[in-house]
C-alpha cells in the first residue's frame, strides 16, 4: 500500500515537473518577459526624472542627462518581435497585462509609440539643462506612457 502511494506520488512529481518544463519551453513566455524587462528599464530611467522634476529628490544635471539618454538608447533597442500576435492577456492571464487591442486595432498603437518617441527626444535634448527645463518636458513624457497604458494595458 505504502509502496503504491510512493509510486503514485512519484508519478505525480514527474507529471508536474514535465508541465513546468513545457511552460519554460513556451517561447512566448520569454517574449513577454523581454518586453516587460524593456518597460522596467524605461521605468527605472524615467522614475528619478519624475522625482527630480517634482523636487522629491534633488535635481542633478548629470544624472538627469544620463537617465534621459537611457530612454533615447532604449528607443534604439528593437523589441518588436517580443510583441508577437497571440501573446495578449486573454491567452496568457497573469503573465502579461498586454490587451488584445494592441493587435486587433494594429497599427493604432504605433501612434502612441510615435508620441512617446517625440516626448523622449524633446526631454533628452534639455534634461541636463536645469530643473525647470526638465519640468517643461517631463509632463509630455508622463502623458505618453500613461496614454498608451490607458488604452493597451490591463488596469490593475
Ligand atoms: C506604446 C505603448 C506604451 C508606451 C509608450 C509605454 N508603455 Fe509601458 N507598457 C505597455 C504595455 C502594452 C505593457 C504591458 C506589457 C506586458 O505585460 O506584456 C506595458 C508595461 C509596462 C510596465 C510593467 C512591466 C511588467 O513588468 O509587467 C511598466 C513598469 C511600464 N510599462 C512602464 C512604462 C514607462 C515608465 C513608460 C514611459 C516612460 C512606458 N511604459 C511607455 C505599453 C507602453
mmCIF file of C-alpha atoms and ligand atoms in Angstrom:
data_model
loop_
_atom_site.group_PDB
_atom_site.id
_atom_site.type_symbol
_atom_site.label_atom_id
_atom_site.label_comp_id
_atom_site.label_asym_id
_atom_site.label_seq_id
_atom_site.Cartn_x
_atom_site.Cartn_y
_atom_site.Cartn_z
ATOM 1 C CA UNK A 1 0.000 0.000 0.000
ATOM 2 C CA UNK A 2 2.695 2.419 1.074
ATOM 3 C CA UNK A 3 4.737 1.343 -1.894
ATOM 4 C CA UNK A 4 1.837 2.124 -4.234
ATOM 5 C CA UNK A 5 1.338 5.548 -2.666
ATOM 6 C CA UNK A 6 5.012 6.366 -3.102
ATOM 7 C CA UNK A 7 4.810 5.252 -6.731
ATOM 8 C CA UNK A 8 1.728 7.394 -7.231
ATOM 9 C CA UNK A 9 3.372 10.460 -5.698
ATOM 10 C CA UNK A 10 6.470 9.838 -7.768
ATOM 11 C CA UNK A 11 4.381 9.708 -10.930
ATOM 12 C CA UNK A 12 2.648 12.947 -9.944
ATOM 13 C CA UNK A 13 6.006 14.629 -9.402
ATOM 14 C CA UNK A 14 7.052 13.578 -12.892
ATOM 15 C CA UNK A 15 3.821 14.946 -14.362
ATOM 16 C CA UNK A 16 4.196 18.287 -12.560
ATOM 17 C CA UNK A 17 7.834 18.720 -13.481
ATOM 18 C CA UNK A 18 7.031 17.809 -17.090
ATOM 19 C CA UNK A 19 4.420 20.574 -17.063
ATOM 20 C CA UNK A 20 6.929 23.032 -15.612
ATOM 21 C CA UNK A 21 9.375 22.165 -18.372
ATOM 22 C CA UNK A 22 6.666 22.554 -21.010
ATOM 23 C CA UNK A 23 5.831 26.025 -19.635
ATOM 24 C CA UNK A 24 9.508 27.005 -19.680
ATOM 25 C CA UNK A 25 9.733 25.920 -23.260
ATOM 26 C CA UNK A 26 6.846 28.094 -24.445
ATOM 27 C CA UNK A 27 8.856 30.761 -26.275
ATOM 28 C CA UNK A 28 6.026 33.297 -25.877
ATOM 29 C CA UNK A 29 6.770 33.487 -22.144
ATOM 30 C CA UNK A 30 10.304 34.583 -22.956
ATOM 31 C CA UNK A 31 8.950 37.226 -25.327
ATOM 32 C CA UNK A 32 6.590 38.553 -22.656
ATOM 33 C CA UNK A 33 9.457 38.731 -20.146
ATOM 34 C CA UNK A 34 11.672 40.543 -22.637
ATOM 35 C CA UNK A 35 9.153 43.289 -23.377
ATOM 36 C CA UNK A 36 8.300 43.655 -19.685
ATOM 37 C CA UNK A 37 12.019 43.920 -18.925
ATOM 38 C CA UNK A 38 12.273 46.658 -21.523
ATOM 39 C CA UNK A 39 9.378 48.500 -19.845
ATOM 40 C CA UNK A 40 11.036 48.028 -16.451
ATOM 41 C CA UNK A 41 14.181 49.756 -17.688
ATOM 42 C CA UNK A 42 12.022 52.598 -19.007
ATOM 43 C CA UNK A 43 10.517 52.946 -15.534
ATOM 44 C CA UNK A 44 13.942 52.646 -13.889
ATOM 45 C CA UNK A 45 15.162 55.518 -16.062
ATOM 46 C CA UNK A 46 12.063 57.712 -16.012
ATOM 47 C CA UNK A 47 11.263 57.300 -12.298
ATOM 48 C CA UNK A 48 14.070 59.524 -10.943
ATOM 49 C CA UNK A 49 13.353 62.070 -13.692
ATOM 50 C CA UNK A 50 9.756 62.380 -12.483
ATOM 51 C CA UNK A 51 11.028 62.601 -8.887
ATOM 52 C CA UNK A 52 13.581 65.300 -9.757
ATOM 53 C CA UNK A 53 11.050 67.364 -11.637
ATOM 54 C CA UNK A 54 8.739 67.301 -8.620
ATOM 55 C CA UNK A 55 11.597 68.050 -6.235
ATOM 56 C CA UNK A 56 11.138 64.746 -4.417
ATOM 57 C CA UNK A 57 14.847 64.115 -4.951
ATOM 58 C CA UNK A 58 17.452 66.801 -5.650
ATOM 59 C CA UNK A 59 17.923 67.720 -9.307
ATOM 60 C CA UNK A 60 21.269 66.565 -10.636
ATOM 61 C CA UNK A 61 22.144 67.599 -14.181
ATOM 62 C CA UNK A 62 24.486 64.718 -14.907
ATOM 63 C CA UNK A 63 22.073 62.070 -13.644
ATOM 64 C CA UNK A 64 19.137 63.659 -15.437
ATOM 65 C CA UNK A 65 21.030 63.766 -18.726
ATOM 66 C CA UNK A 66 22.170 60.172 -18.301
ATOM 67 C CA UNK A 67 18.704 58.828 -17.495
ATOM 68 C CA UNK A 68 17.084 60.721 -20.361
ATOM 69 C CA UNK A 69 19.797 59.308 -22.611
ATOM 70 C CA UNK A 70 18.895 55.807 -21.361
ATOM 71 C CA UNK A 71 15.395 56.430 -22.693
ATOM 72 C CA UNK A 72 16.917 57.506 -26.006
ATOM 73 C CA UNK A 73 19.052 54.368 -26.145
ATOM 74 C CA UNK A 74 16.036 52.196 -25.352
ATOM 75 C CA UNK A 75 14.343 53.634 -28.443
ATOM 76 C CA UNK A 76 17.155 52.032 -30.438
ATOM 77 C CA UNK A 77 16.542 48.602 -28.925
ATOM 78 C CA UNK A 78 14.245 46.757 -31.292
ATOM 79 C CA UNK A 79 11.926 44.588 -29.224
ATOM 80 C CA UNK A 80 9.280 44.459 -31.954
ATOM 81 C CA UNK A 81 9.352 40.678 -32.219
ATOM 82 C CA UNK A 82 8.605 40.418 -28.482
ATOM 83 C CA UNK A 83 5.125 41.778 -29.286
ATOM 84 C CA UNK A 84 4.130 38.663 -31.201
ATOM 85 C CA UNK A 85 0.429 38.139 -32.002
ATOM 86 C CA UNK A 86 -1.176 35.648 -29.629
ATOM 87 C CA UNK A 87 0.648 36.938 -26.533
ATOM 88 C CA UNK A 88 -2.153 39.033 -25.010
ATOM 89 C CA UNK A 89 -3.602 38.830 -21.505
ATOM 90 C CA UNK A 90 -6.525 36.646 -22.606
ATOM 91 C CA UNK A 91 -4.172 33.947 -23.824
ATOM 92 C CA UNK A 92 -1.648 34.459 -21.005
ATOM 93 C CA UNK A 93 -3.670 35.622 -17.990
ATOM 94 C CA UNK A 94 -1.484 36.505 -15.032
ATOM 95 C CA UNK A 95 1.616 36.572 -17.232
ATOM 96 C CA UNK A 96 1.028 39.730 -19.228
ATOM 97 C CA UNK A 97 -1.093 42.864 -18.977
ATOM 98 C CA UNK A 98 -0.958 43.482 -22.743
ATOM 99 C CA UNK A 99 -4.512 43.889 -24.054
ATOM 100 C CA UNK A 100 -5.690 42.145 -27.250
ATOM 101 C CA UNK A 101 -6.438 45.645 -28.680
ATOM 102 C CA UNK A 102 -2.722 46.038 -29.354
ATOM 103 C CA UNK A 103 -3.155 43.535 -32.162
ATOM 104 C CA UNK A 104 -6.860 43.864 -33.024
ATOM 105 C CA UNK A 105 -6.529 47.613 -33.684
ATOM 106 C CA UNK A 106 -3.000 47.482 -35.035
ATOM 107 C CA UNK A 107 -1.338 49.745 -36.165
ATOM 108 C CA UNK A 108 -3.192 52.239 -33.933
ATOM 109 C CA UNK A 109 -0.687 51.634 -31.111
ATOM 110 C CA UNK A 110 2.076 52.960 -33.365
ATOM 111 C CA UNK A 111 0.583 56.450 -32.849
ATOM 112 C CA UNK A 112 1.145 56.095 -29.102
ATOM 113 C CA UNK A 113 4.666 54.912 -29.867
ATOM 114 C CA UNK A 114 5.341 57.983 -32.008
ATOM 115 C CA UNK A 115 4.122 60.326 -29.266
ATOM 116 C CA UNK A 116 6.359 58.541 -26.803
ATOM 117 C CA UNK A 117 9.382 58.805 -29.112
ATOM 118 C CA UNK A 118 8.814 62.537 -29.642
ATOM 119 C CA UNK A 119 8.441 63.081 -25.888
ATOM 120 C CA UNK A 120 11.685 61.219 -25.156
ATOM 121 C CA UNK A 121 13.601 63.165 -27.799
ATOM 122 C CA UNK A 122 12.366 66.525 -26.554
ATOM 123 C CA UNK A 123 13.121 65.595 -22.974
ATOM 124 C CA UNK A 124 16.599 64.261 -23.705
ATOM 125 C CA UNK A 125 17.503 67.491 -25.506
ATOM 126 C CA UNK A 126 17.076 69.534 -22.298
ATOM 127 C CA UNK A 127 17.115 67.158 -19.312
ATOM 128 C CA UNK A 128 20.608 68.254 -18.268
ATOM 129 C CA UNK A 129 19.843 71.980 -18.560
ATOM 130 C CA UNK A 130 18.315 72.511 -15.148
ATOM 131 C CA UNK A 131 15.231 71.538 -13.198
ATOM 132 C CA UNK A 132 12.886 73.953 -14.947
ATOM 133 C CA UNK A 133 14.000 72.713 -18.377
ATOM 134 C CA UNK A 134 13.378 69.145 -17.205
ATOM 135 C CA UNK A 135 9.988 70.187 -15.848
ATOM 136 C CA UNK A 136 8.978 71.755 -19.138
ATOM 137 C CA UNK A 137 9.223 68.398 -20.913
ATOM 138 C CA UNK A 138 8.506 65.780 -18.271
ATOM 139 C CA UNK A 139 4.728 66.198 -18.429
ATOM 140 C CA UNK A 140 4.618 65.126 -22.071
ATOM 141 C CA UNK A 141 6.691 62.080 -21.242
ATOM 142 C CA UNK A 142 4.380 61.021 -18.411
ATOM 143 C CA UNK A 143 1.352 61.548 -20.623
ATOM 144 C CA UNK A 144 2.835 59.436 -23.359
ATOM 145 C CA UNK A 145 3.482 56.499 -21.001
ATOM 146 C CA UNK A 146 0.042 56.817 -19.466
ATOM 147 C CA UNK A 147 -1.713 57.394 -22.778
ATOM 148 C CA UNK A 148 -0.500 54.073 -24.096
ATOM 149 C CA UNK A 149 -1.082 52.199 -20.842
ATOM 150 C CA UNK A 150 -4.645 53.536 -20.603
ATOM 151 C CA UNK A 151 -5.537 52.051 -23.975
ATOM 152 C CA UNK A 152 -3.377 48.979 -24.274
ATOM 153 C CA UNK A 153 -2.593 47.732 -20.810
ATOM 154 C CA UNK A 154 -4.875 45.897 -18.382
ATOM 155 C CA UNK A 155 -5.951 48.121 -15.471
ATOM 156 C CA UNK A 156 -4.830 46.915 -12.080
HETATM 157 C C1 LIG B 1 3.176 52.497 -26.979
HETATM 158 C C2 LIG B 1 2.722 51.925 -25.725
HETATM 159 C C3 LIG B 1 3.482 52.097 -24.450
HETATM 160 C C4 LIG B 1 4.273 53.171 -24.049
HETATM 161 C C5 LIG B 1 4.551 54.464 -24.767
HETATM 162 C C6 LIG B 1 4.771 52.836 -22.745
HETATM 163 N N1 LIG B 1 4.319 51.592 -22.363
HETATM 164 FE FE1 LIG B 1 4.759 50.637 -20.656
HETATM 165 N N2 LIG B 1 3.644 49.051 -21.208
HETATM 166 C C7 LIG B 1 2.926 48.951 -22.379
HETATM 167 C C8 LIG B 1 2.262 47.659 -22.453
HETATM 168 C C9 LIG B 1 1.378 47.171 -23.574
HETATM 169 C C10 LIG B 1 2.607 46.977 -21.274
HETATM 170 C C11 LIG B 1 2.204 45.555 -20.860
HETATM 171 C C12 LIG B 1 3.355 44.599 -21.227
HETATM 172 C C13 LIG B 1 3.091 43.153 -20.837
HETATM 173 O O1 LIG B 1 2.658 42.900 -19.681
HETATM 174 O O2 LIG B 1 3.337 42.258 -21.665
HETATM 175 C C14 LIG B 1 3.462 47.886 -20.505
HETATM 176 C C15 LIG B 1 4.007 47.589 -19.275
HETATM 177 C C16 LIG B 1 4.756 48.450 -18.507
HETATM 178 C C17 LIG B 1 5.295 48.151 -17.203
HETATM 179 C C18 LIG B 1 5.082 46.843 -16.435
HETATM 180 C C19 LIG B 1 6.133 45.828 -16.897
HETATM 181 C C20 LIG B 1 5.990 44.474 -16.186
HETATM 182 O O3 LIG B 1 6.992 44.001 -15.643
HETATM 183 O O4 LIG B 1 4.888 43.929 -16.170
HETATM 184 C C21 LIG B 1 5.989 49.250 -16.781
HETATM 185 C C22 LIG B 1 6.738 49.406 -15.470
HETATM 186 C C23 LIG B 1 5.899 50.239 -17.838
HETATM 187 N N3 LIG B 1 5.162 49.720 -18.871
HETATM 188 C C24 LIG B 1 6.495 51.492 -17.778
HETATM 189 C C25 LIG B 1 6.431 52.426 -18.808
HETATM 190 C C26 LIG B 1 7.001 53.761 -18.715
HETATM 191 C C27 LIG B 1 7.697 54.338 -17.493
HETATM 192 C C28 LIG B 1 6.753 54.358 -19.902
HETATM 193 C C29 LIG B 1 7.127 55.745 -20.332
HETATM 194 C C30 LIG B 1 8.435 56.244 -19.974
HETATM 195 C C31 LIG B 1 6.021 53.407 -20.728
HETATM 196 N N4 LIG B 1 5.852 52.258 -20.026
HETATM 197 C C32 LIG B 1 5.592 53.669 -22.007
HETATM 198 C C33 LIG B 1 2.852 49.920 -23.362
HETATM 199 C C34 LIG B 1 3.519 51.124 -23.375
#
